[in-house]
CSV table of C-alpha atoms in Angstrom, one decimal:
chain,number,residue,atom,x,y,z
A,1,UNK,CA,-21.6,-24.7,-13.5
A,2,UNK,CA,-21.4,-22.0,-10.9
A,3,UNK,CA,-22.9,-18.6,-11.7
A,4,UNK,CA,-20.9,-15.7,-10.2
A,5,UNK,CA,-22.2,-12.2,-9.6
A,6,UNK,CA,-19.9,-9.3,-8.6
A,7,UNK,CA,-20.7,-5.9,-7.2
A,8,UNK,CA,-20.3,-3.1,-7.6
A,9,UNK,CA,-19.6,-3.1,-11.3
A,10,UNK,CA,-17.7,0.1,-11.1
A,11,UNK,CA,-15.9,2.0,-8.3
A,12,UNK,CA,-14.0,5.2,-8.2
A,13,UNK,CA,-11.9,5.9,-5.1
A,14,UNK,CA,-9.5,8.6,-4.0
A,15,UNK,CA,-6.1,7.4,-3.0
A,16,UNK,CA,-6.0,6.3,0.6
A,17,UNK,CA,-9.6,5.2,0.8
A,18,UNK,CA,-10.8,1.7,1.7
A,19,UNK,CA,-13.2,-0.4,-0.3
A,20,UNK,CA,-15.0,-3.7,-0.2
A,21,UNK,CA,-15.8,-5.8,-3.3
A,22,UNK,CA,-18.4,-8.6,-3.2
A,23,UNK,CA,-18.8,-11.8,-5.0
A,24,UNK,CA,-22.0,-14.0,-4.8
A,25,UNK,CA,-22.1,-17.5,-6.2
A,26,UNK,CA,-25.1,-19.7,-7.1
A,27,UNK,CA,-24.0,-22.8,-5.3
A,28,UNK,CA,-21.4,-24.0,-2.8
A,29,UNK,CA,-17.9,-23.8,-4.0
A,30,UNK,CA,-14.7,-25.8,-3.3
A,31,UNK,CA,-12.6,-23.5,-5.3
A,32,UNK,CA,-12.8,-19.7,-5.1
A,33,UNK,CA,-10.2,-17.3,-6.4
A,34,UNK,CA,-9.8,-13.5,-6.7
A,35,UNK,CA,-7.8,-11.9,-9.6
A,36,UNK,CA,-6.6,-8.5,-10.5
A,37,UNK,CA,-6.4,-7.5,-14.2
A,38,UNK,CA,-4.1,-4.6,-14.6
A,39,UNK,CA,-4.6,-1.9,-17.3
A,40,UNK,CA,-2.3,-3.9,-19.6
A,41,UNK,CA,-4.5,-6.9,-19.4
A,42,UNK,CA,-2.4,-9.2,-17.3
A,43,UNK,CA,-4.4,-11.3,-14.8
A,44,UNK,CA,-2.7,-11.8,-11.5
A,45,UNK,CA,-4.0,-14.3,-8.9
A,46,UNK,CA,-4.6,-12.5,-5.6
A,47,UNK,CA,-6.1,-15.1,-3.4
A,48,UNK,CA,-7.1,-18.8,-3.5
A,49,UNK,CA,-9.8,-18.8,-0.8
A,50,UNK,CA,-12.6,-21.4,-0.9
A,51,UNK,CA,-13.3,-20.6,2.8
A,52,UNK,CA,-11.9,-18.5,5.6
A,53,UNK,CA,-9.9,-15.3,5.6
A,54,UNK,CA,-6.5,-14.5,4.1
A,55,UNK,CA,-4.5,-11.3,4.1
A,56,UNK,CA,-1.7,-10.1,1.8
A,57,UNK,CA,-0.4,-6.7,2.6
A,58,UNK,CA,-3.2,-4.1,2.1
A,59,UNK,CA,-5.5,-6.7,0.6
A,60,UNK,CA,-7.5,-9.3,2.4
A,61,UNK,CA,-10.3,-11.7,1.5
A,62,UNK,CA,-13.0,-13.6,3.3
A,63,UNK,CA,-15.2,-16.4,1.9
A,64,UNK,CA,-18.3,-17.5,3.8
A,65,UNK,CA,-18.9,-20.7,1.9
A,66,UNK,CA,-22.2,-21.6,3.8
A,67,UNK,CA,-23.7,-18.2,2.7
A,68,UNK,CA,-22.2,-18.4,-0.8
A,69,UNK,CA,-20.3,-15.1,-0.9
A,70,UNK,CA,-16.8,-13.8,-0.8
A,71,UNK,CA,-15.5,-10.3,0.0
A,72,UNK,CA,-12.3,-8.6,-1.1
A,73,UNK,CA,-11.0,-5.7,1.0
A,74,UNK,CA,-8.6,-3.1,-0.2
A,75,UNK,CA,-7.2,-0.7,2.4
A,76,UNK,CA,-5.3,2.5,1.8
A,77,UNK,CA,-5.9,2.2,-1.9
A,78,UNK,CA,-3.1,3.3,-4.3
A,79,UNK,CA,-3.3,4.3,-8.0
A,80,UNK,CA,-1.6,1.0,-8.8
A,81,UNK,CA,-4.7,-0.8,-7.5
A,82,UNK,CA,-6.6,0.4,-10.5
A,83,UNK,CA,-7.9,-2.2,-12.9
A,84,UNK,CA,-10.6,-4.9,-12.9
A,85,UNK,CA,-11.1,-7.3,-10.1
A,86,UNK,CA,-12.6,-10.7,-10.9
A,87,UNK,CA,-13.7,-13.6,-8.7
A,88,UNK,CA,-14.1,-17.1,-10.1
A,89,UNK,CA,-15.8,-20.1,-8.5
A,90,UNK,CA,-16.0,-23.8,-9.1
A,91,UNK,CA,-18.0,-26.6,-7.7
A,92,UNK,CA,-16.5,-30.0,-8.7
A,93,UNK,CA,-19.9,-31.6,-8.4
A,94,UNK,CA,-21.3,-29.5,-11.2
A,95,UNK,CA,-18.3,-29.6,-13.6
A,96,UNK,CA,-14.7,-28.6,-13.8
A,97,UNK,CA,-15.1,-25.1,-15.1
A,98,UNK,CA,-13.8,-22.3,-13.0
A,99,UNK,CA,-16.4,-19.6,-13.9
A,100,UNK,CA,-15.6,-15.9,-13.7
A,101,UNK,CA,-17.9,-13.0,-12.8
A,102,UNK,CA,-18.1,-9.9,-14.9
A,103,UNK,CA,-15.7,-8.0,-12.7
A,104,UNK,CA,-15.5,-4.8,-10.7
A,105,UNK,CA,-13.7,-2.0,-12.5
A,106,UNK,CA,-11.8,0.1,-10.0
A,107,UNK,CA,-10.2,3.5,-10.6
A,108,UNK,CA,-8.1,5.0,-7.9
A,109,UNK,CA,-7.4,8.7,-8.4
A,110,UNK,CA,-4.5,10.7,-6.9
B,1,UNK,CA,10.2,-20.0,-12.1
B,2,UNK,CA,9.0,-19.2,-15.6
B,3,UNK,CA,5.4,-18.2,-16.0
B,4,UNK,CA,2.9,-19.3,-18.6
B,5,UNK,CA,4.1,-18.4,-22.1
B,6,UNK,CA,1.8,-17.5,-24.9
B,7,UNK,CA,2.4,-16.5,-28.5
B,8,UNK,CA,1.7,-14.6,-30.6
B,9,UNK,CA,0.8,-11.6,-28.5
B,10,UNK,CA,-1.2,-9.9,-31.3
B,11,UNK,CA,-2.8,-11.2,-34.5
B,12,UNK,CA,-4.9,-9.5,-37.1
B,13,UNK,CA,-6.6,-11.6,-39.7
B,14,UNK,CA,-9.5,-11.3,-42.2
B,15,UNK,CA,-12.7,-13.2,-41.5
B,16,UNK,CA,-12.7,-16.8,-42.8
B,17,UNK,CA,-9.0,-17.0,-42.3
B,18,UNK,CA,-7.4,-19.4,-39.8
B,19,UNK,CA,-5.2,-18.6,-36.8
B,20,UNK,CA,-3.4,-20.6,-34.2
B,21,UNK,CA,-2.3,-19.7,-30.6
B,22,UNK,CA,0.4,-21.5,-28.6
B,23,UNK,CA,0.7,-21.9,-24.9
B,24,UNK,CA,3.4,-23.4,-22.7
B,25,UNK,CA,2.3,-23.8,-19.1
B,26,UNK,CA,4.3,-23.6,-15.9
B,27,UNK,CA,6.5,-26.6,-15.5
B,28,UNK,CA,4.8,-29.5,-13.7
B,29,UNK,CA,1.3,-28.1,-14.0
B,30,UNK,CA,-1.1,-30.8,-14.9
B,31,UNK,CA,-4.1,-28.7,-15.8
B,32,UNK,CA,-4.2,-26.3,-18.7
B,33,UNK,CA,-7.0,-23.9,-19.6
B,34,UNK,CA,-7.9,-21.7,-22.6
B,35,UNK,CA,-10.2,-18.8,-21.8
B,36,UNK,CA,-11.7,-16.3,-24.2
B,37,UNK,CA,-12.1,-12.7,-22.9
B,38,UNK,CA,-14.2,-10.3,-25.0
B,39,UNK,CA,-13.7,-6.6,-24.2
B,40,UNK,CA,-15.6,-5.6,-21.1
B,41,UNK,CA,-16.4,-9.1,-20.0
B,42,UNK,CA,-15.0,-11.7,-17.7
B,43,UNK,CA,-12.9,-14.6,-19.1
B,44,UNK,CA,-15.0,-17.5,-20.4
B,45,UNK,CA,-13.6,-21.0,-20.3
B,46,UNK,CA,-13.3,-22.6,-23.7
B,47,UNK,CA,-11.5,-25.8,-22.9
B,48,UNK,CA,-9.7,-27.5,-19.9
B,49,UNK,CA,-7.1,-30.2,-20.1
B,50,UNK,CA,-5.9,-32.5,-17.4
B,51,UNK,CA,-2.6,-33.8,-18.6
B,52,UNK,CA,-3.3,-34.5,-22.3
B,53,UNK,CA,-7.0,-35.3,-21.8
B,54,UNK,CA,-10.0,-33.0,-22.2
B,55,UNK,CA,-12.1,-32.6,-19.0
B,56,UNK,CA,-14.4,-29.7,-20.1
B,57,UNK,CA,-15.0,-28.3,-23.6
B,58,UNK,CA,-18.7,-27.6,-23.2
B,59,UNK,CA,-18.3,-24.0,-24.3
B,60,UNK,CA,-15.9,-24.5,-27.2
B,61,UNK,CA,-17.5,-23.8,-30.6
B,62,UNK,CA,-16.4,-27.1,-32.1
B,63,UNK,CA,-17.5,-26.2,-35.6
B,64,UNK,CA,-14.6,-23.7,-35.8
B,65,UNK,CA,-12.4,-24.1,-32.7
B,66,UNK,CA,-10.1,-26.9,-31.9
B,67,UNK,CA,-7.4,-27.4,-29.3
B,68,UNK,CA,-4.9,-30.1,-28.5
B,69,UNK,CA,-2.3,-30.7,-25.8
B,70,UNK,CA,0.1,-33.3,-27.1
B,71,UNK,CA,2.3,-35.0,-24.5
B,72,UNK,CA,0.5,-33.2,-21.7
B,73,UNK,CA,2.7,-30.1,-21.9
B,74,UNK,CA,2.2,-27.3,-24.3
B,75,UNK,CA,-1.1,-26.6,-26.2
B,76,UNK,CA,-2.4,-25.1,-29.4
B,77,UNK,CA,-5.8,-23.5,-29.9
B,78,UNK,CA,-6.9,-23.1,-33.5
B,79,UNK,CA,-9.7,-21.1,-35.1
B,80,UNK,CA,-10.8,-22.0,-38.6
B,81,UNK,CA,-12.6,-20.1,-40.2
B,82,UNK,CA,-12.6,-17.0,-38.0
B,83,UNK,CA,-15.6,-14.8,-37.6
B,84,UNK,CA,-15.8,-11.2,-36.6
B,85,UNK,CA,-17.2,-12.1,-33.2
B,86,UNK,CA,-14.0,-14.1,-32.4
B,87,UNK,CA,-12.2,-10.9,-31.9
B,88,UNK,CA,-11.0,-11.2,-28.3
B,89,UNK,CA,-8.1,-12.0,-26.0
B,90,UNK,CA,-7.3,-15.7,-25.7
B,91,UNK,CA,-5.9,-16.4,-22.3
B,92,UNK,CA,-4.0,-19.5,-21.4
B,93,UNK,CA,-3.7,-20.5,-17.7
B,94,UNK,CA,-2.3,-23.5,-15.8
B,95,UNK,CA,-2.6,-25.0,-12.3
B,96,UNK,CA,-1.1,-27.9,-10.5
B,97,UNK,CA,-4.4,-29.6,-10.2
B,98,UNK,CA,-7.9,-29.0,-11.5
B,99,UNK,CA,-9.0,-27.2,-8.2
B,100,UNK,CA,-5.7,-25.4,-7.8
B,101,UNK,CA,-4.6,-21.8,-8.1
B,102,UNK,CA,-4.6,-20.5,-11.6
B,103,UNK,CA,-1.7,-18.6,-13.2
B,104,UNK,CA,-2.4,-16.8,-16.5
B,105,UNK,CA,-0.2,-15.9,-19.4
B,106,UNK,CA,-0.2,-12.4,-21.0
B,107,UNK,CA,-2.8,-13.4,-23.6
B,108,UNK,CA,-3.0,-13.4,-27.3
B,109,UNK,CA,-5.1,-10.5,-28.7
B,110,UNK,CA,-7.0,-11.4,-31.9
B,111,UNK,CA,-8.6,-8.9,-34.2
B,112,UNK,CA,-10.8,-10.3,-37.0
B,113,UNK,CA,-11.5,-7.8,-39.8
């Protein structure tokens, strides 16, 4: 299955700052998703984005499938953005598993 | 619309005991997943069902773990006998199709002593 690498592993921001999280994958994907795991452990789907660009409020994501990476942008960060951000990828030709990266742990300070 | 339901939320057992987790996916979702998340790591897929058939169980430790999805709706994941390294959060997720958007339940936290 797809191998997923995320960077950076940890990030500390002051409230109001912007950030970019990166996800590289080992093969082409036909399914790429970003999730936020809040401090209570709940995983929330942020984007389903196998290609192209999407925006949802202060968050946006871009996947460049031909170059095997995806970026998650967080603008004007808030303390509620803290948590762990995961990306997960799948290539149906190499199995059904949607494989997760190790995540980026984000702490936004007041 | 109701989300993915899981129970129990927390379970503490001794090693070599057995435990079972239950999941009810979002109504109409054909694909159901069980993931294991060890502290500090990303979720790892244990088993994936399409309706009531298994499509991927390559990472399921079959000597101790079993799962079923009778009638293609809710699912049960069982561990017997449990080991210390099984301490983790067991996450259930569902999607409309196998390449679709995943929605997770709140998870079941297992502690094996």
